[in-house]
Amino acid sequence: MKLSIVVPCFNEEQNIEDFYDEIVSVLLHLDVDFQLIFSDDGSSDLTLRKIKSLSEQDQRVQYISFSRNFGKESAMLAGLTYSDGDAVIIMDADLQHPPQLIKELLRGYNEGYGQVIAKRNRTGESVPRSLLSSLYYKMMNNAVDVTFHDGVGDFRLLSRPAVNALLSLSEYNRFSKGLFSWIGFDEKIVEYENVLRTNGESKWSFSKLLNYGIDGIISFNNKPLRLSIYLGLSITLIGLVYIIYSLVSILINGIEEPGYFTIISAILLFGGIQLIFMGVMGEYIGRIYYETKRRPHFIVQDTNIHHLSPEKEKVKQ
Ligand code: UDP
Ligand code: MG
């Protein structure tokens, strides 16, 4: 069998060589043919140069380099598009995804699973961040149609049919956690200890994470729109009850003090709620806008992979 390892890299000059050494030493003991595909996501440091020099020494090292930074989702997609192994493993370049786990992922593949998912625990992570994450997952699983597991990221093995299924989803807004779950296939979960990044910086800031979280909810269904209908209906109902109550009270007691408090609270409350749902609708419209442009997910500036099957050329469009 042939294994493809897809590695999205964005400014990882400090990690490329260590990563390569580890992968090679792990795969040496496993009897598999492999290709190592680095997806350089428009790095501005020496990442590409380091990858190229590895590829000159070792033919199994391949690369795709983007014309600018398109984001990790696009980098993963490019790697998957260009891969031709019977199974593909996606992993980060920063050694936070332990290469030793490859053996277990392959075991799952040999047992016949379509997706073998690596799940990390949260040791060493700050308490607020893990609390926030677990809360998010709880909320998320109520809000969307697919299931998300806490601690599960992009580190996983996909069988060729699963990769083809992913590639057939051509949407522009890719939220891969959702896509992985959407395609289905038999899944096996393999656990590992959380590893903290040793070199370079994480590209995630709090605001990026927040945006990613909102993407997760919005990309996956139209429940937020449905929620706005329910909320609108309930508020209208409450409003009606209040109006009838006031009317009756006016009929019985006559008009009292004009109610400044009631009016101002109603204006504030309704104003806020309307803005929130205008935002929600705007999000969906924005997404439709991007989808209709049908722009490519990434633009390749340089690569040493030249053979793509015609069907994949089509997916790449
Ligand atoms: N990455 C990428 N493009 C980006 C940001 C990140 O290809 O725009 C890569 C990065 O090089 C790394 C992986 O995605 O291999 C995960 O990034 P990071 O370590 O910053 O995320 P974290 O581990 O903190 O979730
Ligand atoms: Mg990382």
Coordinates of C-alpha atoms and ligand atoms in Angstrom, one line a residue:
M1 CA 0.0 0.0 0.0
K2 CA 1.0 3.6 -0.5
L3 CA 0.5 6.2 2.3
S4 CA 0.3 9.9 1.6
I5 CA 1.1 12.3 4.4
V6 CA -0.2 15.8 3.9
V7 CA 1.3 18.6 6.0
P8 CA 0.0 22.2 5.8
C9 CA 2.8 24.6 6.6
F10 CA 2.7 28.3 7.2
N11 CA 6.0 29.8 8.4
E12 CA 7.3 26.6 9.9
E13 CA 11.0 27.0 9.0
Q14 CA 12.0 25.9 12.5
N15 CA 10.0 22.7 12.3
I16 CA 10.3 21.3 8.8
E17 CA 13.6 19.4 9.3
D18 CA 12.7 18.0 12.7
F19 CA 9.4 16.9 11.3
Y20 CA 10.9 15.2 8.3
D21 CA 13.4 13.4 10.5
E22 CA 10.7 12.1 12.9
I23 CA 8.4 11.0 10.1
V24 CA 11.2 9.1 8.3
S25 CA 12.4 7.4 11.5
V26 CA 8.9 6.3 12.3
L27 CA 8.1 5.0 8.8
L28 CA 11.4 3.2 8.6
H29 CA 10.0 0.6 10.9
L30 CA 6.7 0.3 9.2
D31 CA 6.6 -1.5 5.9
V32 CA 4.9 1.1 3.8
D33 CA 5.7 3.1 0.7
F34 CA 4.9 6.7 1.3
Q35 CA 4.9 10.3 -0.1
L36 CA 5.3 13.3 2.1
I37 CA 3.4 16.3 0.7
F38 CA 4.1 19.6 2.2
S39 CA 1.5 22.3 1.4
D40 CA 3.3 25.6 1.8
D41 CA 0.6 28.1 2.5
G42 CA 2.3 31.2 1.3
S43 CA 5.0 31.2 4.0
S44 CA 7.2 34.3 4.1
D45 CA 10.1 32.7 5.8
L46 CA 12.5 29.9 4.7
T47 CA 9.9 27.1 4.9
L48 CA 9.7 26.6 1.1
R49 CA 13.4 26.7 0.7
K50 CA 13.9 24.0 3.4
I51 CA 11.2 21.8 1.9
K52 CA 12.8 22.1 -1.6
S53 CA 16.2 21.1 -0.3
L54 CA 14.6 18.0 1.4
S55 CA 12.9 17.1 -1.8
E56 CA 16.2 17.2 -3.7
Q57 CA 17.6 14.7 -1.2
D58 CA 14.5 12.5 -1.0
Q59 CA 12.2 11.8 -3.9
R60 CA 9.4 10.9 -1.5
V61 CA 9.2 14.6 -0.4
Q62 CA 6.8 16.6 -2.6
Y63 CA 5.5 20.1 -2.2
I64 CA 2.8 22.5 -3.4
S65 CA 3.4 26.1 -2.8
F66 CA 0.7 28.7 -2.9
S67 CA 1.0 32.2 -4.3
R68 CA -0.1 33.7 -1.0
N69 CA -1.6 32.6 2.4
F70 CA -4.9 30.9 1.7
G71 CA -5.4 29.3 5.2
K72 CA -5.0 25.9 6.6
E73 CA -8.3 24.6 5.0
S74 CA -7.0 25.3 1.6
A75 CA -3.6 23.9 2.3
M76 CA -5.1 20.6 3.4
L77 CA -7.4 20.6 0.4
A78 CA -4.5 21.1 -2.0
G79 CA -2.6 18.2 -0.3
L80 CA -5.5 15.9 -0.6
T81 CA -6.1 16.9 -4.2
Y82 CA -2.5 16.1 -5.2
S83 CA -2.1 13.0 -3.1
D84 CA -2.3 9.6 -4.7
G85 CA -1.9 7.2 -1.8
D86 CA -4.3 4.4 -0.8
A87 CA -4.7 6.3 2.5
V88 CA -3.9 9.8 3.5
I89 CA -2.8 11.1 6.9
I90 CA -3.2 14.9 7.5
M91 CA -0.9 16.3 10.2
D92 CA 0.5 19.6 11.4
A93 CA 4.1 20.5 10.8
D94 CA 4.8 21.7 14.4
L95 CA 5.1 18.1 15.9
Q96 CA 2.0 18.7 18.0
H97 CA 0.7 15.6 16.2
P98 CA 3.0 12.9 17.3
P99 CA 4.4 10.9 14.4
Q100 CA 4.5 7.8 16.6
L101 CA 0.7 7.6 16.3
I102 CA 1.0 6.8 12.5
K103 CA 1.4 3.2 13.4
E104 CA -1.9 3.1 15.2
L105 CA -3.6 5.1 12.5
L106 CA -2.4 2.5 10.0
R107 CA -3.6 -0.3 12.2
G108 CA -7.1 1.2 12.1
Y109 CA -6.9 1.4 8.3
N110 CA -5.9 -2.2 8.1
E111 CA -8.8 -3.1 10.3
G112 CA -11.0 -1.6 7.5
Y113 CA -11.9 1.8 8.9
G114 CA -12.5 4.6 6.5
Q115 CA -11.5 7.3 8.9
V116 CA -9.1 6.8 11.8
I117 CA -9.2 9.9 14.0
A118 CA -6.6 11.0 16.5
K119 CA -8.1 12.6 19.6
R120 CA -6.0 14.6 22.0
N121 CA -6.7 15.2 25.7
R122 CA -6.2 18.7 27.0
T123 CA -3.3 18.4 29.4
G124 CA -1.2 21.5 29.6
E125 CA -3.8 23.8 28.1
S126 CA -5.0 26.8 30.0
V127 CA -8.1 26.2 32.1
P128 CA -10.2 28.9 30.5
R129 CA -9.4 27.7 27.0
S130 CA -10.4 24.1 27.7
L131 CA -13.5 25.1 29.6
L132 CA -14.5 27.4 26.7
S133 CA -13.8 24.6 24.2
S134 CA -15.8 22.0 26.0
L135 CA -18.7 24.4 26.4
Y136 CA -18.5 25.2 22.7
Y137 CA -18.7 21.5 21.7
K138 CA -21.7 21.0 23.9
M139 CA -23.5 23.9 22.3
M140 CA -22.4 22.9 18.8
N141 CA -23.6 19.4 19.0
N142 CA -27.0 20.7 19.9
A143 CA -26.9 23.3 17.2
V144 CA -25.8 21.4 14.1
D145 CA -26.7 18.2 12.3
V146 CA -23.3 16.5 12.3
T147 CA -21.5 15.5 15.5
F148 CA -18.2 17.0 16.7
H149 CA -15.9 15.5 19.3
D150 CA -14.0 17.6 21.7
G151 CA -10.2 17.2 21.1
V152 CA -10.6 16.0 17.6
G153 CA -8.9 18.1 14.9
D154 CA -7.6 17.5 11.5
F155 CA -5.1 14.9 12.5
R156 CA -6.5 11.7 11.0
L157 CA -6.1 9.0 8.4
L158 CA -8.6 8.9 5.6
S159 CA -9.0 6.0 3.2
R160 CA -9.0 6.7 -0.5
P161 CA -12.8 6.5 -0.8
A162 CA -13.1 9.0 2.1
V163 CA -10.6 11.4 0.5
N164 CA -12.5 11.2 -2.8
A165 CA -15.7 11.9 -0.9
L166 CA -14.1 15.0 0.7
L167 CA -12.8 16.2 -2.7
S168 CA -16.3 15.9 -4.2
L169 CA -17.5 18.5 -1.8
S170 CA -16.7 21.6 -3.7
E171 CA -18.0 24.4 -1.4
Y172 CA -15.9 27.5 -1.1
N173 CA -16.4 27.9 2.7
R174 CA -14.7 24.8 4.0
F175 CA -15.1 24.0 7.7
S176 CA -13.2 20.7 7.6
K177 CA -14.3 19.5 11.1
G178 CA -17.8 19.5 9.8
L179 CA -16.9 18.1 6.4
F180 CA -15.0 15.1 7.9
S181 CA -18.0 14.3 10.0
W182 CA -20.5 14.9 7.1
I183 CA -18.9 12.4 4.8
G184 CA -19.4 9.6 7.4
F185 CA -17.5 6.3 6.9
D186 CA -16.7 3.9 9.7
E187 CA -14.7 5.8 12.3
K188 CA -12.1 4.7 14.8
I189 CA -10.8 7.0 17.5
V190 CA -7.2 6.8 18.7
E191 CA -6.3 8.9 21.8
Y192 CA -3.0 10.7 22.4
E193 CA -1.5 13.0 25.0
N194 CA -1.7 16.7 24.2
V195 CA 1.7 18.1 23.1
L196 CA 2.5 21.8 23.4
R197 CA 4.2 23.5 20.5
T198 CA 7.9 23.9 21.0
N199 CA 9.0 26.0 18.0
G200 CA 7.4 28.9 16.3
E201 CA 4.0 30.3 17.3
S202 CA 0.4 29.1 17.0
K203 CA -1.4 31.0 14.3
W204 CA -4.6 31.1 16.5
S205 CA -5.5 34.1 18.4
F206 CA -8.6 34.3 20.6
S207 CA -10.5 36.3 17.9
K208 CA -9.5 33.9 15.2
L209 CA -10.9 31.1 17.4
L210 CA -14.1 32.9 18.0
N211 CA -14.6 33.5 14.3
Y212 CA -13.8 29.8 13.6
G213 CA -16.4 28.9 16.2
I214 CA -19.1 31.1 14.5
D215 CA -18.1 29.6 11.1
G216 CA -18.7 26.1 12.5
I217 CA -22.2 27.0 13.5
I218 CA -23.1 28.9 10.3
S219 CA -21.5 26.6 7.8
F220 CA -23.4 23.6 8.7
N221 CA -27.0 24.4 8.5
N222 CA -29.7 27.0 8.7
K223 CA -30.7 26.5 12.3
P224 CA -29.7 30.0 13.3
L225 CA -32.2 31.3 10.8
R226 CA -34.9 28.9 12.1
L227 CA -34.1 30.1 15.7
S228 CA -34.7 33.7 14.6
I229 CA -38.2 32.8 13.4
Y230 CA -39.0 31.1 16.8
L231 CA -37.5 34.0 18.7
G232 CA -39.4 36.5 16.6
L233 CA -42.7 34.6 17.1
S234 CA -42.2 34.3 20.9
I235 CA -41.4 38.0 21.3
T236 CA -44.4 39.0 19.1
L237 CA -46.6 36.8 21.3
I238 CA -45.3 38.3 24.5
G239 CA -45.8 41.7 23.0
L240 CA -49.4 40.9 22.2
V241 CA -50.1 39.7 25.7
Y242 CA -48.6 42.9 27.1
I243 CA -50.6 45.1 24.7
I244 CA -53.9 43.4 25.7
Y245 CA -53.0 43.6 29.3
S246 CA -52.2 47.3 29.0
L247 CA -55.4 47.9 27.0
V248 CA -57.5 46.2 29.6
S249 CA -55.8 48.1 32.4
I250 CA -56.4 51.4 30.5
L251 CA -60.1 50.6 30.1
I252 CA -60.4 49.8 33.8
N253 CA -58.1 52.4 35.4
G254 CA -57.7 55.0 32.7
I255 CA -54.3 56.2 31.5
E256 CA -51.6 56.4 34.2
E257 CA -48.1 57.8 34.1
P258 CA -46.7 57.6 30.5
G259 CA -44.3 54.6 30.6
Y260 CA -40.8 55.8 29.7
F261 CA -39.2 52.7 31.1
T262 CA -41.3 50.3 29.1
I263 CA -40.7 52.1 25.9
I264 CA -37.0 52.5 26.2
S265 CA -36.6 48.8 27.2
A266 CA -38.6 47.6 24.3
I267 CA -36.7 49.8 21.9
L268 CA -33.3 48.6 23.2
L269 CA -34.3 44.9 23.4
F270 CA -35.9 44.8 19.9
G271 CA -33.1 46.9 18.4
G272 CA -30.5 44.4 19.7
I273 CA -32.4 41.3 18.6
Q274 CA -33.0 42.7 15.2
L275 CA -29.3 43.6 14.8
I276 CA -28.3 40.1 15.8
F277 CA -30.5 38.4 13.3
M278 CA -29.6 40.9 10.5
G279 CA -26.1 39.8 11.2
V280 CA -27.0 36.2 11.0
M281 CA -28.8 36.7 7.7
G282 CA -25.9 38.8 6.4
E283 CA -23.5 35.9 7.2
Y284 CA -25.6 33.6 5.0
I285 CA -25.8 36.1 2.2
G286 CA -22.1 36.6 2.4
R287 CA -21.6 32.9 2.1
I288 CA -23.9 32.7 -0.9
Y289 CA -21.9 35.6 -2.5
Y290 CA -18.6 33.7 -2.1
E291 CA -20.1 30.4 -3.4
T292 CA -21.5 32.1 -6.5
K293 CA -18.1 33.5 -7.4
R294 CA -16.8 30.0 -7.7
R295 CA -13.2 31.1 -7.1
P296 CA -10.6 28.4 -6.8
H297 CA -9.6 27.5 -3.2
F298 CA -6.0 28.1 -3.8
I299 CA -3.5 29.2 -6.4
V300 CA -0.4 27.1 -6.9
Q301 CA 2.8 29.0 -7.6
D302 CA 5.3 26.1 -7.5
T303 CA 5.1 22.4 -7.2
N304 CA 7.1 19.2 -8.0
I305 CA 3.9 17.1 -8.4
H306 CA 3.0 17.0 -12.1
H307 CA 0.8 14.0 -12.5
L308 CA -2.8 14.6 -11.7
S309 CA -5.5 12.3 -13.0
P310 CA -8.2 14.0 -15.2
E311 CA -10.9 13.6 -12.5
K312 CA -8.7 15.3 -10.0
E313 CA -7.9 18.1 -12.4
K314 CA -11.7 18.6 -12.4
V315 CA -11.9 18.8 -8.6
K316 CA -9.0 21.2 -8.6
Q317 CA -11.0 23.7 -10.7
Ligands
UDP1 N1 -1.2 26.6 9.0 C1 -1.4 26.8 7.6 N2 -2.0 28.0 7.2 C2 -2.4 29.0 8.1 C3 -2.2 28.7 9.5 C4 -1.7 27.5 9.9 O1 -1.1 25.9 6.8 O2 -2.8 30.0 7.6 C5 -0.6 25.3 9.4 C6 0.5 25.4 10.4 O3 1.7 25.6 9.7 C7 0.5 24.1 11.2 C8 -1.0 23.8 11.2 O4 -1.6 24.6 10.2 O5 1.1 23.1 10.5 C9 -1.6 24.2 12.5 O6 -1.4 25.5 12.9 P1 -1.1 26.0 14.3 O7 -0.1 25.2 15.0 O8 -0.8 27.5 14.3 O9 -2.5 25.8 15.0 P2 -2.8 25.1 16.5 O10 -1.9 23.9 16.6 O11 -2.4 26.1 17.5 O12 -4.2 24.8 16.4
MG2 MG 0.0 23.7 16.4

